[in-house]
Amino acid sequence: MKENDIRFARLLLIVNGAVPLVLLGWDALHHQLGANPVKFALLTTGMMGLTFLLLTLLVTPLRKISGWNWIIFSRRTLGLYAFFYTCLHFLIFFGLDRSLNVSSTLTEMVKRKYLIIGSTGLLVMVPLAVTSTNAMIKRLGGKRWRALHRLAYVAAIAGVIHYYLQAKADVRQPLGFAAVLTVLLGYRVLEYWRQRKPGPVAAADRGLRTLFGHSRDPTGNQSAKLSAESRN
């Protein structure tokens, strides 16, 4: 895929990622958020945060299965949108539902364990967002960066559990998210064991990955995009 096409795709992704926020703001401005606007805003931002997080985890399997290596560019944008909507989800809860009252917020979190689980998911996303730049990838090194960004799995699991536990009666949507996450994590487990399997096929596969996915730059550091981003 040409560089100009990737730039256009990136711009398209950025614009589309902002659409839910714009629609939410428009509906809020015109008082169209239903009988409980805060609850609606919480549900919308929470679902968008979890959706973008699962889309982030989808990139690697889709790239490996389809051979579309160019889609790796989308993971950073999707991850940052996941962090943004999750932060907004918490800020709406803290600012509108709890009226910026720290004591009330902490009391509510103690009473409702799913709030602690959701907050844990948000906290582990903070270092992921902070280290999402190419400069941080080079600074940490590919191996440490990949290890750190496996926290995305923890964040996704926490998000799904948080969504499921707060659902009152209809748990179909949380279970749908749980099913998608199970598939995405299951793929990674199978891929991990496939790479560990001894034999000439696995050895050849590792050799190709070393040749094309772990090239080193003149300073001896791993290539930022191919060796770090493409394998998480």
CSV table of C-alpha atoms in Angstrom, one decimal:
chain,number,residue,atom,x,y,z
A,1,MET,CA,0.0,0.0,0.0
A,2,LYS,CA,1.4,3.4,-0.9
A,3,GLU,CA,2.3,5.9,1.7
A,4,ASN,CA,-0.3,8.4,0.5
A,5,ASP,CA,-3.0,5.8,0.8
A,6,ILE,CA,-1.9,4.9,4.3
A,7,ARG,CA,-2.0,8.6,5.3
A,8,PHE,CA,-5.5,8.9,3.9
A,9,ALA,CA,-6.6,5.7,5.7
A,10,ARG,CA,-5.1,7.1,8.9
A,11,LEU,CA,-7.1,10.3,8.5
A,12,LEU,CA,-10.2,8.4,7.7
A,13,LEU,CA,-9.8,6.3,10.9
A,14,ILE,CA,-9.2,9.4,13.0
A,15,VAL,CA,-12.3,11.1,11.6
A,16,ASN,CA,-14.5,8.0,12.0
A,17,GLY,CA,-13.2,7.4,15.5
A,18,ALA,CA,-14.5,10.9,16.6
A,19,VAL,CA,-18.0,10.3,15.1
A,20,PRO,CA,-19.5,8.7,18.3
A,21,LEU,CA,-18.3,11.6,20.4
A,22,VAL,CA,-19.7,14.1,18.0
A,23,LEU,CA,-23.1,12.3,17.9
A,24,LEU,CA,-23.1,12.1,21.7
A,25,GLY,CA,-22.4,15.8,22.0
A,26,TRP,CA,-25.0,16.6,19.4
A,27,ASP,CA,-27.7,14.6,21.2
A,28,ALA,CA,-26.7,16.1,24.6
A,29,LEU,CA,-26.9,19.6,23.1
A,30,HIS,CA,-30.4,18.9,21.8
A,31,HIS,CA,-31.5,17.0,25.0
A,32,GLN,CA,-31.9,13.7,23.2
A,33,LEU,CA,-30.1,11.4,25.6
A,34,GLY,CA,-33.3,9.9,27.0
A,35,ALA,CA,-34.7,9.9,30.5
A,36,ASN,CA,-31.3,9.3,32.2
A,37,PRO,CA,-28.7,11.3,30.1
A,38,VAL,CA,-25.8,10.5,32.4
A,39,LYS,CA,-26.5,6.7,32.2
A,40,PHE,CA,-26.8,6.9,28.5
A,41,ALA,CA,-23.5,8.8,28.2
A,42,LEU,CA,-21.8,6.3,30.5
A,43,LEU,CA,-23.0,3.4,28.5
A,44,THR,CA,-22.1,4.9,25.2
A,45,THR,CA,-18.5,5.9,26.1
A,46,GLY,CA,-17.9,2.7,28.0
A,47,MET,CA,-19.0,0.6,25.0
A,48,MET,CA,-16.9,2.7,22.6
A,49,GLY,CA,-13.8,2.3,24.8
A,50,LEU,CA,-14.2,-1.4,24.9
A,51,THR,CA,-15.0,-1.6,21.2
A,52,PHE,CA,-11.9,0.3,20.2
A,53,LEU,CA,-9.8,-1.8,22.6
A,54,LEU,CA,-11.0,-5.1,21.0
A,55,LEU,CA,-10.4,-3.6,17.6
A,56,THR,CA,-6.8,-2.8,18.7
A,57,LEU,CA,-6.4,-6.5,19.6
A,58,LEU,CA,-7.9,-7.5,16.3
A,59,VAL,CA,-5.2,-5.9,14.2
A,60,THR,CA,-2.5,-8.5,14.7
A,61,PRO,CA,-4.6,-11.6,13.9
A,62,LEU,CA,-6.1,-9.8,10.9
A,63,ARG,CA,-2.7,-8.8,9.6
A,64,LYS,CA,-1.2,-12.3,10.0
A,65,ILE,CA,-4.2,-14.1,8.5
A,66,SER,CA,-4.8,-11.8,5.6
A,67,GLY,CA,-1.2,-10.7,4.9
A,68,TRP,CA,-2.3,-7.1,5.0
A,69,ASN,CA,0.8,-5.8,6.8
A,70,TRP,CA,-0.1,-2.2,6.1
A,71,ILE,CA,-3.0,-2.2,8.6
A,72,ILE,CA,-0.4,-2.2,11.5
A,73,PHE,CA,-0.6,1.6,11.3
A,74,SER,CA,-4.2,1.5,12.7
A,75,ARG,CA,-3.3,-0.1,16.0
A,76,ARG,CA,-1.9,3.0,17.6
A,77,THR,CA,-4.9,5.2,16.6
A,78,LEU,CA,-7.4,2.5,17.8
A,79,GLY,CA,-5.5,2.1,21.1
A,80,LEU,CA,-5.5,5.9,21.8
A,81,TYR,CA,-9.2,6.1,21.0
A,82,ALA,CA,-9.8,3.2,23.4
A,83,PHE,CA,-7.9,5.1,26.1
A,84,PHE,CA,-9.7,8.4,25.3
A,85,TYR,CA,-13.2,6.9,25.5
A,86,THR,CA,-12.4,5.0,28.6
A,87,CYS,CA,-11.1,8.2,30.3
A,88,LEU,CA,-14.2,10.0,29.2
A,89,HIS,CA,-16.3,7.2,30.6
A,90,PHE,CA,-14.7,7.6,34.0
A,91,LEU,CA,-14.8,11.4,33.9
A,92,ILE,CA,-18.5,11.3,33.2
A,93,PHE,CA,-19.0,9.0,36.2
A,94,PHE,CA,-16.8,11.1,38.4
A,95,GLY,CA,-18.0,14.5,37.2
A,96,LEU,CA,-21.7,14.1,36.5
A,97,ASP,CA,-22.7,11.0,38.4
A,98,ARG,CA,-20.6,11.6,41.5
A,99,SER,CA,-20.5,15.4,41.2
A,100,LEU,CA,-16.7,15.5,41.5
A,101,ASN,CA,-17.0,14.2,45.1
A,102,VAL,CA,-14.0,12.0,45.8
A,103,SER,CA,-15.5,10.6,49.0
A,104,SER,CA,-18.7,9.6,47.2
A,105,THR,CA,-16.8,8.1,44.4
A,106,LEU,CA,-14.6,6.0,46.6
A,107,THR,CA,-17.6,4.9,48.7
A,108,GLU,CA,-19.5,3.8,45.5
A,109,MET,CA,-16.4,1.9,44.3
A,110,VAL,CA,-16.2,0.0,47.5
A,111,LYS,CA,-20.0,-0.9,47.3
A,112,ARG,CA,-19.8,-1.9,43.6
A,113,LYS,CA,-16.8,-4.1,42.9
A,114,TYR,CA,-17.3,-3.8,39.1
A,115,LEU,CA,-16.2,-0.1,39.5
A,116,ILE,CA,-12.9,-1.2,41.0
A,117,ILE,CA,-12.4,-3.7,38.1
A,118,GLY,CA,-13.2,-1.0,35.5
A,119,SER,CA,-10.8,1.5,37.2
A,120,THR,CA,-8.1,-1.2,37.1
A,121,GLY,CA,-8.6,-1.6,33.4
A,122,LEU,CA,-8.3,2.2,33.0
A,123,LEU,CA,-5.1,2.4,35.1
A,124,VAL,CA,-3.3,-0.3,33.1
A,125,MET,CA,-4.1,1.6,29.9
A,126,VAL,CA,-2.2,4.7,31.1
A,127,PRO,CA,1.3,3.3,30.5
A,128,LEU,CA,0.2,2.0,27.1
A,129,ALA,CA,-0.9,5.4,26.0
A,130,VAL,CA,2.2,7.1,27.4
A,131,THR,CA,4.5,4.6,25.5
A,132,SER,CA,2.6,4.6,22.2
A,133,THR,CA,5.1,6.8,20.3
A,134,ASN,CA,8.0,5.6,18.1
A,135,ALA,CA,10.4,7.4,20.4
A,136,MET,CA,9.2,5.4,23.4
A,137,ILE,CA,9.4,2.1,21.4
A,138,LYS,CA,13.1,2.9,20.7
A,139,ARG,CA,13.8,4.0,24.2
A,140,LEU,CA,12.3,0.9,25.8
A,141,GLY,CA,13.5,-1.6,23.1
A,142,GLY,CA,11.2,-3.9,21.2
A,143,LYS,CA,11.2,-6.7,23.7
A,144,ARG,CA,10.3,-4.6,26.8
A,145,TRP,CA,7.8,-2.6,24.8
A,146,ARG,CA,6.0,-5.7,23.7
A,147,ALA,CA,5.9,-7.1,27.2
A,148,LEU,CA,4.5,-3.8,28.6
A,149,HIS,CA,1.8,-3.6,25.9
A,150,ARG,CA,0.5,-7.0,26.8
A,151,LEU,CA,-1.3,-5.1,29.5
A,152,ALA,CA,-3.8,-4.4,26.8
A,153,TYR,CA,-5.1,-8.0,27.5
A,154,VAL,CA,-5.6,-7.1,31.1
A,155,ALA,CA,-7.4,-4.0,30.2
A,156,ALA,CA,-9.7,-5.8,27.8
A,157,ILE,CA,-10.5,-8.6,30.3
A,158,ALA,CA,-11.2,-6.0,33.0
A,159,GLY,CA,-13.4,-4.0,30.6
A,160,VAL,CA,-15.5,-7.1,29.7
A,161,ILE,CA,-15.9,-8.2,33.4
A,162,HIS,CA,-16.8,-4.6,34.3
A,163,TYR,CA,-19.5,-4.5,31.6
A,164,TYR,CA,-20.9,-7.9,32.5
A,165,LEU,CA,-21.1,-7.2,36.3
A,166,GLN,CA,-22.9,-3.8,35.9
A,167,ALA,CA,-25.5,-5.3,33.5
A,168,LYS,CA,-28.8,-5.7,35.3
A,169,ALA,CA,-30.7,-8.4,33.4
A,170,ASP,CA,-29.8,-8.3,29.7
A,171,VAL,CA,-26.3,-9.6,29.5
A,172,ARG,CA,-26.3,-10.4,25.8
A,173,GLN,CA,-24.0,-7.5,24.8
A,174,PRO,CA,-21.5,-8.2,27.5
A,175,LEU,CA,-21.4,-11.8,26.6
A,176,GLY,CA,-20.9,-10.8,22.9
A,177,PHE,CA,-17.9,-8.8,23.9
A,178,ALA,CA,-16.6,-11.7,26.0
A,179,ALA,CA,-17.0,-14.1,23.1
A,180,VAL,CA,-15.0,-11.8,20.8
A,181,LEU,CA,-12.3,-11.3,23.4
A,182,THR,CA,-12.1,-15.1,23.9
A,183,VAL,CA,-11.4,-15.6,20.2
A,184,LEU,CA,-8.8,-12.9,20.1
A,185,LEU,CA,-6.9,-14.2,23.2
A,186,GLY,CA,-7.4,-17.8,22.0
A,187,TYR,CA,-5.7,-16.9,18.8
A,188,ARG,CA,-2.7,-15.6,20.6
A,189,VAL,CA,-2.4,-18.6,22.8
A,190,LEU,CA,-2.5,-20.9,19.8
A,191,GLU,CA,0.1,-18.7,18.0
A,192,TYR,CA,2.3,-18.8,21.1
A,193,TRP,CA,2.3,-22.6,21.2
A,194,ARG,CA,2.8,-22.9,17.5
A,195,GLN,CA,5.9,-20.8,17.7
A,196,ARG,CA,7.2,-22.9,20.6
A,197,LYS,CA,6.6,-26.2,18.7
A,198,PRO,CA,10.0,-27.8,17.8
A,199,GLY,CA,10.7,-29.0,14.3
A,200,PRO,CA,11.9,-27.8,10.9
A,201,VAL,CA,8.7,-25.9,10.2
A,202,ALA,CA,8.8,-23.9,13.4
A,203,ALA,CA,12.6,-23.3,12.9
A,204,ALA,CA,12.0,-22.1,9.4
A,205,ASP,CA,9.2,-19.9,10.6
A,206,ARG,CA,11.4,-18.4,13.3
A,207,GLY,CA,14.1,-17.8,10.7
A,208,LEU,CA,11.8,-15.9,8.5
A,209,ARG,CA,10.5,-13.8,11.4
A,210,THR,CA,14.1,-13.0,12.4
A,211,LEU,CA,15.0,-12.0,8.9
A,212,PHE,CA,11.9,-9.9,8.1
A,213,GLY,CA,10.5,-9.0,11.5
A,214,HIS,CA,13.5,-8.4,13.7
A,215,SER,CA,16.0,-6.5,11.6
A,216,ARG,CA,18.3,-4.2,13.5
A,217,ASP,CA,19.3,-0.7,12.7
A,218,PRO,CA,22.9,0.5,12.5
A,219,THR,CA,23.0,1.2,16.3
A,220,GLY,CA,22.0,-2.4,17.1
A,221,ASN,CA,18.5,-1.5,18.3
A,222,GLN,CA,15.4,-3.4,17.0
A,223,SER,CA,13.4,-1.8,14.3
A,224,ALA,CA,10.6,0.1,15.9
A,225,LYS,CA,7.7,-0.8,13.6
A,226,LEU,CA,8.6,-4.4,12.4
A,227,SER,CA,10.0,-5.8,15.6
A,228,ALA,CA,7.9,-4.1,18.2
A,229,GLU,CA,4.5,-3.0,16.9
A,230,SER,CA,3.9,-5.9,14.5
A,231,ARG,CA,4.0,-8.7,17.1
A,232,ASN,CA,1.9,-7.5,20.0
